[in-house]
PDB file of C-alpha atoms in Angstrom:
ATOM      1  CA  ASP A   1      -5.569   9.152 -23.743  1.00  0.00           C
ATOM      2  CA  LEU A   2      -5.224   5.860 -25.605  1.00  0.00           C
ATOM      3  CA  CYS A   3      -2.500   4.637 -23.247  1.00  0.00           C
ATOM      4  CA  ASP A   4      -4.468   5.665 -20.165  1.00  0.00           C
ATOM      5  CA  ASN A   5      -7.493   3.728 -21.386  1.00  0.00           C
ATOM      6  CA  LEU A   6      -5.457   0.677 -22.376  1.00  0.00           C
ATOM      7  CA  MET A   7      -3.971   0.621 -18.879  1.00  0.00           C
ATOM      8  CA  THR A   8      -7.372   1.160 -17.237  1.00  0.00           C
ATOM      9  CA  CYS A   9      -9.026  -1.620 -19.229  1.00  0.00           C
ATOM     10  CA  GLY A  10      -6.116  -3.944 -18.531  1.00  0.00           C
ATOM     11  CA  SER A  11      -6.396  -3.186 -14.832  1.00  0.00           C
ATOM     12  CA  ILE A  12     -10.085  -4.112 -14.880  1.00  0.00           C
ATOM     13  CA  TRP A  13      -9.493  -7.270 -16.949  1.00  0.00           C
ATOM     14  CA  PHE A  14      -6.352  -8.336 -15.072  1.00  0.00           C
ATOM     15  CA  GLN A  15      -7.899 -11.470 -13.550  1.00  0.00           C
ATOM     16  CA  GLU A  16      -9.544 -12.597 -16.765  1.00  0.00           C
ATOM     17  CA  PRO A  17      -7.815 -15.457 -18.652  1.00  0.00           C
ATOM     18  CA  PHE A  18      -7.717 -13.436 -21.871  1.00  0.00           C
ATOM     19  CA  TYR A  19      -5.681 -10.679 -20.209  1.00  0.00           C
ATOM     20  CA  HIS A  20      -2.537 -12.800 -19.946  1.00  0.00           C
ATOM     21  CA  LYS A  21      -3.293 -14.996 -22.951  1.00  0.00           C
ATOM     22  CA  HIS A  22      -4.140 -12.303 -25.507  1.00  0.00           C
ATOM     23  CA  TYR A  23      -4.549  -8.753 -24.217  1.00  0.00           C
ATOM     24  CA  ARG A  24      -0.905  -8.102 -23.316  1.00  0.00           C
ATOM     25  CA  ARG A  25       0.174  -9.251 -26.787  1.00  0.00           C
ATOM     26  CA  PHE A  26      -2.521  -7.078 -28.376  1.00  0.00           C
ATOM     27  CA  VAL A  27      -1.151  -3.984 -26.622  1.00  0.00           C
ATOM     28  CA  ARG A  28       2.455  -4.890 -27.461  1.00  0.00           C
ATOM     29  CA  GLU A  29       1.638  -5.139 -31.157  1.00  0.00           C
ATOM     30  CA  LEU A  30      -0.339  -1.919 -31.021  1.00  0.00           C
ATOM     31  CA  VAL A  31       2.592   0.132 -29.687  1.00  0.00           C
ATOM     32  CA  ARG A  32       5.447  -1.762 -31.371  1.00  0.00           C
ATOM     33  CA  PRO A  33       5.549   0.362 -34.594  1.00  0.00           C
ATOM     34  CA  THR A  34       5.833   3.573 -32.574  1.00  0.00           C
ATOM     35  CA  VAL A  35       8.513   2.115 -30.313  1.00  0.00           C
ATOM     36  CA  ASP A  36      10.475   0.983 -33.374  1.00  0.00           C
ATOM     37  CA  VAL A  37      10.257   4.397 -35.032  1.00  0.00           C
ATOM     38  CA  LEU A  38      11.151   6.441 -31.951  1.00  0.00           C
ATOM     39  CA  GLU A  39      13.851   4.041 -30.707  1.00  0.00           C
ATOM     40  CA  TRP A  40      15.552   4.949 -27.410  1.00  0.00           C
ATOM     41  CA  ASP A  41      17.770   7.930 -28.138  1.00  0.00           C
ATOM     42  CA  ALA A  42      16.585  11.452 -28.807  1.00  0.00           C
ATOM     43  CA  GLU A  43      17.462  13.034 -32.114  1.00  0.00           C
ATOM     44  CA  SER A  44      18.954  16.474 -32.313  1.00  0.00           C
ATOM     45  CA  GLY A  45      16.301  19.182 -32.290  1.00  0.00           C
ATOM     46  CA  GLU A  46      13.333  16.930 -31.563  1.00  0.00           C
ATOM     47  CA  GLY A  47      10.418  18.482 -29.657  1.00  0.00           C
ATOM     48  CA  HIS A  48       9.509  17.781 -26.056  1.00  0.00           C
ATOM     49  CA  LEU A  49       6.296  16.012 -27.124  1.00  0.00           C
ATOM     50  CA  THR A  50       8.370  13.428 -28.975  1.00  0.00           C
ATOM     51  CA  ALA A  51      10.426  12.828 -25.826  1.00  0.00           C
ATOM     52  CA  LEU A  52       7.249  12.376 -23.793  1.00  0.00           C
ATOM     53  CA  LEU A  53       5.794  10.018 -26.399  1.00  0.00           C
ATOM     54  CA  ARG A  54       8.964   7.896 -26.385  1.00  0.00           C
ATOM     55  CA  SER A  55       8.847   7.541 -22.607  1.00  0.00           C
ATOM     56  CA  MET A  56       5.156   6.655 -22.656  1.00  0.00           C
ATOM     57  CA  MET A  57       5.488   4.059 -25.404  1.00  0.00           C
ATOM     58  CA  ILE A  58       8.493   2.407 -23.756  1.00  0.00           C
ATOM     59  CA  ASN A  59       6.671   2.280 -20.428  1.00  0.00           C
ATOM     60  CA  VAL A  60       3.524   0.717 -21.926  1.00  0.00           C
ATOM     61  CA  ALA A  61       5.525  -1.741 -24.028  1.00  0.00           C
ATOM     62  CA  GLY A  62       7.639  -2.839 -21.075  1.00  0.00           C
ATOM     63  CA  TYR A  63       4.638  -3.113 -18.779  1.00  0.00           C
ATOM     64  CA  HIS A  64       2.957  -5.447 -21.248  1.00  0.00           C
ATOM     65  CA  GLY A  65       6.008  -7.659 -21.628  1.00  0.00           C
ATOM     66  CA  MET A  66       7.775  -6.570 -24.828  1.00  0.00           C
ATOM     67  CA  LEU A  67      11.017  -8.532 -24.418  1.00  0.00           C
ATOM     68  CA  SER A  68      13.246  -6.254 -26.519  1.00  0.00           C
ATOM     69  CA  VAL A  69      12.208  -3.257 -24.395  1.00  0.00           C
ATOM     70  CA  ILE A  70      12.726  -5.151 -21.126  1.00  0.00           C
ATOM     71  CA  VAL A  71      16.227  -6.249 -22.175  1.00  0.00           C
ATOM     72  CA  GLU A  72      17.187  -2.747 -23.333  1.00  0.00           C
ATOM     73  CA  ALA A  73      15.826  -1.159 -20.149  1.00  0.00           C
ATOM     74  CA  SER A  74      17.869  -3.565 -18.029  1.00  0.00           C
ATOM     75  CA  SER A  75      21.025  -2.824 -20.036  1.00  0.00           C
ATOM     76  CA  ARG A  76      20.556   0.931 -19.796  1.00  0.00           C
ATOM     77  CA  PHE A  77      19.842   0.711 -16.088  1.00  0.00           C
ATOM     78  CA  ASP A  78      23.123  -1.163 -15.543  1.00  0.00           C
ATOM     79  CA  CYS A  79      24.952   1.598 -17.437  1.00  0.00           C
ATOM     80  CA  TYR A  80      23.140   4.222 -15.394  1.00  0.00           C
ATOM     81  CA  LEU A  81      24.339   2.662 -12.139  1.00  0.00           C
ATOM     82  CA  GLN A  82      27.891   3.200 -13.376  1.00  0.00           C
ATOM     83  CA  ASP A  83      27.322   6.585 -15.022  1.00  0.00           C
ATOM     84  CA  SER A  84      24.454   8.764 -13.803  1.00  0.00           C
ATOM     85  CA  GLU A  85      24.619  10.875 -16.982  1.00  0.00           C
ATOM     86  CA  SER A  86      24.020   7.935 -19.313  1.00  0.00           C
ATOM     87  CA  LEU A  87      20.221   7.697 -18.957  1.00  0.00           C
ATOM     88  CA  ASP A  88      17.938  10.348 -20.420  1.00  0.00           C
ATOM     89  CA  PRO A  89      15.957  11.891 -17.506  1.00  0.00           C
ATOM     90  CA  ASN A  90      12.807  11.563 -19.633  1.00  0.00           C
ATOM     91  CA  LEU A  91      13.255   7.781 -19.649  1.00  0.00           C
ATOM     92  CA  ARG A  92      14.171   7.207 -16.018  1.00  0.00           C
ATOM     93  CA  ALA A  93      10.655   6.622 -14.684  1.00  0.00           C
ATOM     94  CA  ALA A  94       9.883   4.113 -17.450  1.00  0.00           C
ATOM     95  CA  VAL A  95      13.192   2.288 -17.046  1.00  0.00           C
ATOM     96  CA  TYR A  96      12.865   2.170 -13.259  1.00  0.00           C
ATOM     97  CA  ASN A  97       9.360   0.702 -13.484  1.00  0.00           C
ATOM     98  CA  ILE A  98      10.368  -1.890 -16.075  1.00  0.00           C
ATOM     99  CA  VAL A  99      13.455  -3.200 -14.283  1.00  0.00           C
ATOM    100  CA  VAL A 100      11.776  -3.439 -10.874  1.00  0.00           C
ATOM    101  CA  ALA A 101       8.807  -5.261 -12.438  1.00  0.00           C
ATOM    102  CA  ASN A 102      10.935  -7.772 -14.319  1.00  0.00           C
ATOM    103  CA  ASP A 103      14.196  -8.302 -12.440  1.00  0.00           C
ATOM    104  CA  GLY A 104      12.994  -9.067  -8.917  1.00  0.00           C
ATOM    105  CA  LYS A 105      14.594  -8.297  -5.573  1.00  0.00           C
ATOM    106  CA  ARG A 106      18.013  -7.356  -6.984  1.00  0.00           C
ATOM    107  CA  ARG A 107      16.564  -4.389  -8.862  1.00  0.00           C
ATOM    108  CA  TYR A 108      14.252  -3.543  -5.979  1.00  0.00           C
ATOM    109  CA  ASP A 109      17.255  -3.265  -3.651  1.00  0.00           C
ATOM    110  CA  GLN A 110      19.137  -1.190  -6.219  1.00  0.00           C
ATOM    111  CA  MET A 111      16.136   1.161  -6.401  1.00  0.00           C
ATOM    112  CA  LEU A 112      16.246   1.568  -2.623  1.00  0.00           C
ATOM    113  CA  ASP A 113      19.943   2.438  -2.920  1.00  0.00           C
ATOM    114  CA  LEU A 114      19.199   5.015  -5.618  1.00  0.00           C
ATOM    115  CA  TYR A 115      16.517   6.541  -3.407  1.00  0.00           C
ATOM    116  CA  ARG A 116      18.933   6.854  -0.511  1.00  0.00           C
ATOM    117  CA  LEU A 117      21.616   8.434  -2.701  1.00  0.00           C
ATOM    118  CA  ALA A 118      19.285  10.866  -4.504  1.00  0.00           C
ATOM    119  CA  THR A 119      19.410  14.519  -3.526  1.00  0.00           C
ATOM    120  CA  MET A 120      16.573  15.832  -5.689  1.00  0.00           C
ATOM    121  CA  SER A 121      12.954  15.318  -4.617  1.00  0.00           C
ATOM    122  CA  GLU A 122      11.877  14.476  -8.167  1.00  0.00           C
ATOM    123  CA  GLU A 123      14.379  11.625  -8.355  1.00  0.00           C
ATOM    124  CA  LYS A 124      13.438  10.321  -4.911  1.00  0.00           C
ATOM    125  CA  ASN A 125       9.775  10.277  -5.881  1.00  0.00           C
ATOM    126  CA  ARG A 126      10.520   8.368  -9.108  1.00  0.00           C
ATOM    127  CA  CYS A 127      12.309   5.744  -7.045  1.00  0.00           C
ATOM    128  CA  LEU A 128       9.501   5.481  -4.505  1.00  0.00           C
ATOM    129  CA  ARG A 129       6.864   5.022  -7.179  1.00  0.00           C
ATOM    130  CA  ALA A 130       8.973   2.419  -8.994  1.00  0.00           C
ATOM    131  CA  LEU A 131       9.088   0.254  -5.850  1.00  0.00           C
ATOM    132  CA  GLY A 132       5.379  -0.380  -6.410  1.00  0.00           C
ATOM    133  CA  SER A 133       6.079  -2.006  -9.785  1.00  0.00           C
ATOM    134  CA  ALA A 134       7.442  -5.165  -8.156  1.00  0.00           C
ATOM    135  CA  ARG A 135       5.678  -8.440  -8.911  1.00  0.00           C
ATOM    136  CA  ASP A 136       6.431 -10.010  -5.547  1.00  0.00           C
ATOM    137  CA  VAL A 137       3.836  -9.522  -2.810  1.00  0.00           C
ATOM    138  CA  TYR A 138       6.565  -9.512  -0.148  1.00  0.00           C
ATOM    139  CA  LEU A 139       8.354  -6.630  -1.896  1.00  0.00           C
ATOM    140  CA  LEU A 140       5.101  -4.699  -2.320  1.00  0.00           C
ATOM    141  CA  ARG A 141       4.363  -5.040   1.383  1.00  0.00           C
ATOM    142  CA  HIS A 142       7.929  -3.993   2.163  1.00  0.00           C
ATOM    143  CA  ALA A 143       7.538  -0.923  -0.050  1.00  0.00           C
ATOM    144  CA  LEU A 144       4.539   0.230   1.995  1.00  0.00           C
ATOM    145  CA  GLU A 145       6.329  -0.379   5.277  1.00  0.00           C
ATOM    146  CA  PHE A 146       9.360   1.489   3.943  1.00  0.00           C
ATOM    147  CA  GLY A 147       7.067   4.394   3.044  1.00  0.00           C
ATOM    148  CA  PHE A 148       6.135   4.643   6.725  1.00  0.00           C
ATOM    149  CA  SER A 149       9.770   4.589   7.852  1.00  0.00           C
ATOM    150  CA  SER A 150      11.820   7.581   8.978  1.00  0.00           C
ATOM    151  CA  GLU A 151      13.640   7.511   5.622  1.00  0.00           C
ATOM    152  CA  VAL A 152      10.570   8.785   3.753  1.00  0.00           C
ATOM    153  CA  ARG A 153       8.931  12.149   4.333  1.00  0.00           C
ATOM    154  CA  SER A 154       5.274  11.891   5.324  1.00  0.00           C
ATOM    155  CA  GLN A 155       4.158  13.823   2.235  1.00  0.00           C
ATOM    156  CA  ASP A 156       6.071  11.414  -0.026  1.00  0.00           C
ATOM    157  CA  MET A 157       4.229   8.315   1.190  1.00  0.00           C
ATOM    158  CA  MET A 158       1.659   9.051  -1.507  1.00  0.00           C
ATOM    159  CA  PHE A 159       4.175   8.065  -4.219  1.00  0.00           C
ATOM    160  CA  VAL A 160       4.641   4.659  -2.601  1.00  0.00           C
ATOM    161  CA  MET A 161       0.887   4.210  -2.211  1.00  0.00           C
ATOM    162  CA  ALA A 162       0.293   5.219  -5.830  1.00  0.00           C
ATOM    163  CA  GLY A 163       2.905   2.783  -7.133  1.00  0.00           C
ATOM    164  CA  VAL A 164       1.585  -0.183  -5.171  1.00  0.00           C
ATOM    165  CA  ALA A 165      -2.123   0.569  -5.625  1.00  0.00           C
ATOM    166  CA  ASN A 166      -1.755   1.071  -9.407  1.00  0.00           C
ATOM    167  CA  ASN A 167      -0.159  -2.363  -9.658  1.00  0.00           C
ATOM    168  CA  PRO A 168      -2.992  -4.925 -10.013  1.00  0.00           C
ATOM    169  CA  LEU A 169      -0.957  -7.293  -7.837  1.00  0.00           C
ATOM    170  CA  GLY A 170      -0.731  -4.621  -5.163  1.00  0.00           C
ATOM    171  CA  ARG A 171      -4.305  -3.328  -4.978  1.00  0.00           C
ATOM    172  CA  ASP A 172      -5.432  -5.639  -2.190  1.00  0.00           C
ATOM    173  CA  ILE A 173      -2.111  -5.235  -0.377  1.00  0.00           C
ATOM    174  CA  ALA A 174      -2.433  -1.425  -0.356  1.00  0.00           C
ATOM    175  CA  TRP A 175      -6.061  -1.592   0.781  1.00  0.00           C
ATOM    176  CA  GLN A 176      -5.196  -4.031   3.578  1.00  0.00           C
ATOM    177  CA  PHE A 177      -2.260  -1.846   4.648  1.00  0.00           C
ATOM    178  CA  LEU A 178      -4.498   1.219   4.829  1.00  0.00           C
ATOM    179  CA  GLN A 179      -6.992  -0.635   7.020  1.00  0.00           C
ATOM    180  CA  GLU A 180      -4.352  -2.154   9.310  1.00  0.00           C
ATOM    181  CA  ASN A 181      -2.627   1.198   9.835  1.00  0.00           C
ATOM    182  CA  TRP A 182      -5.712   3.396   9.828  1.00  0.00           C
ATOM    183  CA  GLN A 183      -4.967   5.172  13.099  1.00  0.00           C
ATOM    184  CA  GLU A 184      -1.389   5.936  12.132  1.00  0.00           C
ATOM    185  CA  PHE A 185      -2.587   7.374   8.832  1.00  0.00           C
ATOM    186  CA  LYS A 186      -5.109   9.487  10.760  1.00  0.00           C
ATOM    187  CA  ASP A 187      -2.421  10.693  13.172  1.00  0.00           C
ATOM    188  CA  ARG A 188      -0.029  11.587  10.367  1.00  0.00           C
ATOM    189  CA  TYR A 189      -2.428  13.263   7.957  1.00  0.00           C
ATOM    190  CA  HIS A 190      -4.765  15.483   9.904  1.00  0.00           C
ATOM    191  CA  GLY A 191      -5.475  19.185   9.732  1.00  0.00           C
ATOM    192  CA  GLY A 192      -3.762  20.740   6.732  1.00  0.00           C
ATOM    193  CA  ALA A 193      -2.665  17.334   5.424  1.00  0.00           C
ATOM    194  CA  ILE A 194      -6.200  15.928   5.114  1.00  0.00           C
ATOM    195  CA  SER A 195      -6.288  16.620   1.358  1.00  0.00           C
ATOM    196  CA  LEU A 196      -3.167  14.456   0.940  1.00  0.00           C
ATOM    197  CA  PHE A 197      -4.790  11.694   2.982  1.00  0.00           C
ATOM    198  CA  SER A 198      -7.927  11.977   0.884  1.00  0.00           C
ATOM    199  CA  ARG A 199      -5.896  11.531  -2.301  1.00  0.00           C
ATOM    200  CA  MET A 200      -4.253   8.412  -0.886  1.00  0.00           C
ATOM    201  CA  ILE A 201      -7.632   6.959   0.043  1.00  0.00           C
ATOM    202  CA  GLY A 202      -8.748   7.519  -3.542  1.00  0.00           C
ATOM    203  CA  MET A 203      -5.605   5.882  -4.943  1.00  0.00           C
ATOM    204  CA  VAL A 204      -6.087   2.794  -2.804  1.00  0.00           C
ATOM    205  CA  THR A 205      -9.830   2.270  -3.243  1.00  0.00           C
ATOM    206  CA  SER A 206     -10.835   3.354  -6.734  1.00  0.00           C
ATOM    207  CA  ASP A 207      -9.375   0.685  -9.055  1.00  0.00           C
ATOM    208  CA  PHE A 208     -11.241  -2.390  -7.853  1.00  0.00           C
ATOM    209  CA  ALA A 209     -13.827  -3.904 -10.183  1.00  0.00           C
ATOM    210  CA  HIS A 210     -16.210  -5.977  -8.077  1.00  0.00           C
ATOM    211  CA  GLU A 211     -19.401  -5.079  -6.247  1.00  0.00           C
ATOM    212  CA  GLU A 212     -18.247  -7.151  -3.251  1.00  0.00           C
ATOM    213  CA  LYS A 213     -15.213  -4.884  -2.887  1.00  0.00           C
ATOM    214  CA  ALA A 214     -17.406  -1.787  -3.122  1.00  0.00           C
ATOM    215  CA  ARG A 215     -19.488  -3.098  -0.224  1.00  0.00           C
ATOM    216  CA  GLU A 216     -16.329  -3.892   1.754  1.00  0.00           C
ATOM    217  CA  ILE A 217     -15.020  -0.349   1.262  1.00  0.00           C
ATOM    218  CA  GLU A 218     -18.416   1.119   2.111  1.00  0.00           C
ATOM    219  CA  GLU A 219     -18.684  -0.895   5.319  1.00  0.00           C
ATOM    220  CA  PHE A 220     -15.172   0.048   6.421  1.00  0.00           C
ATOM    221  CA  PHE A 221     -15.841   3.765   6.138  1.00  0.00           C
ATOM    222  CA  LEU A 222     -19.171   3.455   7.907  1.00  0.00           C
ATOM    223  CA  SER A 223     -17.243   2.412  11.019  1.00  0.00           C
ATOM    224  CA  HIS A 224     -14.061   4.492  10.538  1.00  0.00           C
ATOM    225  CA  ASP A 225     -14.165   8.267  10.557  1.00  0.00           C
ATOM    226  CA  ALA A 226     -12.765   9.812   7.375  1.00  0.00           C
ATOM    227  CA  SER A 227     -13.830  13.407   7.851  1.00  0.00           C
ATOM    228  CA  GLY A 228     -12.661  15.521   4.929  1.00  0.00           C
ATOM    229  CA  ALA A 229     -12.490  12.586   2.520  1.00  0.00           C
ATOM    230  CA  GLU A 230     -16.210  11.907   2.125  1.00  0.00           C
ATOM    231  CA  ARG A 231     -16.365  13.147  -1.468  1.00  0.00           C
ATOM    232  CA  THR A 232     -13.329  11.068  -2.466  1.00  0.00           C
ATOM    233  CA  ILE A 233     -14.898   7.952  -0.944  1.00  0.00           C
ATOM    234  CA  ARG A 234     -18.158   8.526  -2.798  1.00  0.00           C
ATOM    235  CA  GLN A 235     -16.252   8.970  -6.061  1.00  0.00           C
ATOM    236  CA  SER A 236     -14.214   5.814  -5.414  1.00  0.00           C
ATOM    237  CA  LEU A 237     -17.334   3.752  -4.755  1.00  0.00           C
ATOM    238  CA  GLU A 238     -18.914   5.103  -7.921  1.00  0.00           C
ATOM    239  CA  ARG A 239     -15.831   4.195  -9.933  1.00  0.00           C
ATOM    240  CA  VAL A 240     -15.548   0.692  -8.434  1.00  0.00           C
ATOM    241  CA  ARG A 241     -19.177   0.016  -9.304  1.00  0.00           C
ATOM    242  CA  TRP A 242     -18.681   1.416 -12.812  1.00  0.00           C
ATOM    243  CA  ASN A 243     -15.616  -0.838 -13.181  1.00  0.00           C
ATOM    244  CA  ALA A 244     -17.681  -3.829 -12.036  1.00  0.00           C
ATOM    245  CA  HIS A 245     -20.416  -2.978 -14.545  1.00  0.00           C
ATOM    246  CA  PHE A 246     -17.872  -2.547 -17.344  1.00  0.00           C
ATOM    247  CA  LEU A 247     -16.220  -5.872 -16.462  1.00  0.00           C
ATOM    248  CA  ALA A 248     -19.528  -7.730 -16.512  1.00  0.00           C
ATOM    249  CA  TYR A 249     -20.515  -6.080 -19.805  1.00  0.00           C
ATOM    250  CA  SER A 250     -17.195  -6.501 -21.618  1.00  0.00           C
ATOM    251  CA  ARG A 251     -15.494  -9.687 -20.431  1.00  0.00           C
ATOM    252  CA  GLU A 252     -17.255 -12.110 -22.782  1.00  0.00           C
ATOM    253  CA  VAL A 253     -17.323 -10.030 -25.955  1.00  0.00           C
ATOM    254  CA  VAL A 254     -13.752  -8.748 -25.522  1.00  0.00           C
ATOM    255  CA  GLY A 255     -12.451 -12.199 -24.650  1.00  0.00           C
ATOM    256  CA  GLN A 256     -14.056 -13.654 -27.777  1.00  0.00           C
ATOM    257  CA  TRP A 257     -12.790 -10.812 -29.976  1.00  0.00           C
ATOM    258  CA  LEU A 258      -9.213 -11.143 -28.722  1.00  0.00           C
ATOM    259  CA  ASP A 259      -9.383 -14.912 -29.144  1.00  0.00           C
TER     260      ASP A 259
END
């Protein structure tokens, strides 16, 4: 719950000066003691909750720029490319996200290769979601286009959309992609797949934090039929407006406190 809220607040504050100047360091120092205690390798007989906690802490630390975690993730990923048994399955999602976010196109291309070689759906979906961690707008756009290619099953496009839309750098890109390809989305996800389409609409629209964006989303759906997703759209608009209210309320006091 703490990690979810730290990530949510950071997503809302992403464009504020204090986010990059202070907030990322605040989160790093908050999770550092737990990362240091858990380390990277599981101990004999440890419970599954400890394994989940380790993965979560490493992911949050890497996302917020903890250099020691980024370096270790890169090293372990290199070993994993040579030996597929060398990386704990519980850590794969975190490591994938960290290396794609921090090592640019080389890691992005390696993730595409892993996706193409994977035989298990779970592994393929981890790879697809990790593509959205890139910090290059070209790569994020490519990830969405790849999700629409014949190499990705229609039902798995949601993992690409989730990865890109959850990345603050990718929010606008995912929203623009949805609008530009609206008819193709409609053609792909109709009938029994409408619930999947509704979930993707929610992923793409709900994390903005400005009233202007809420109005933009509202106006788009007034002129584009989204039958079956009406409730999701209402919830997204409510969340965007709550985010905007929270941003306006918190930005000054939080910025001063962090400073």
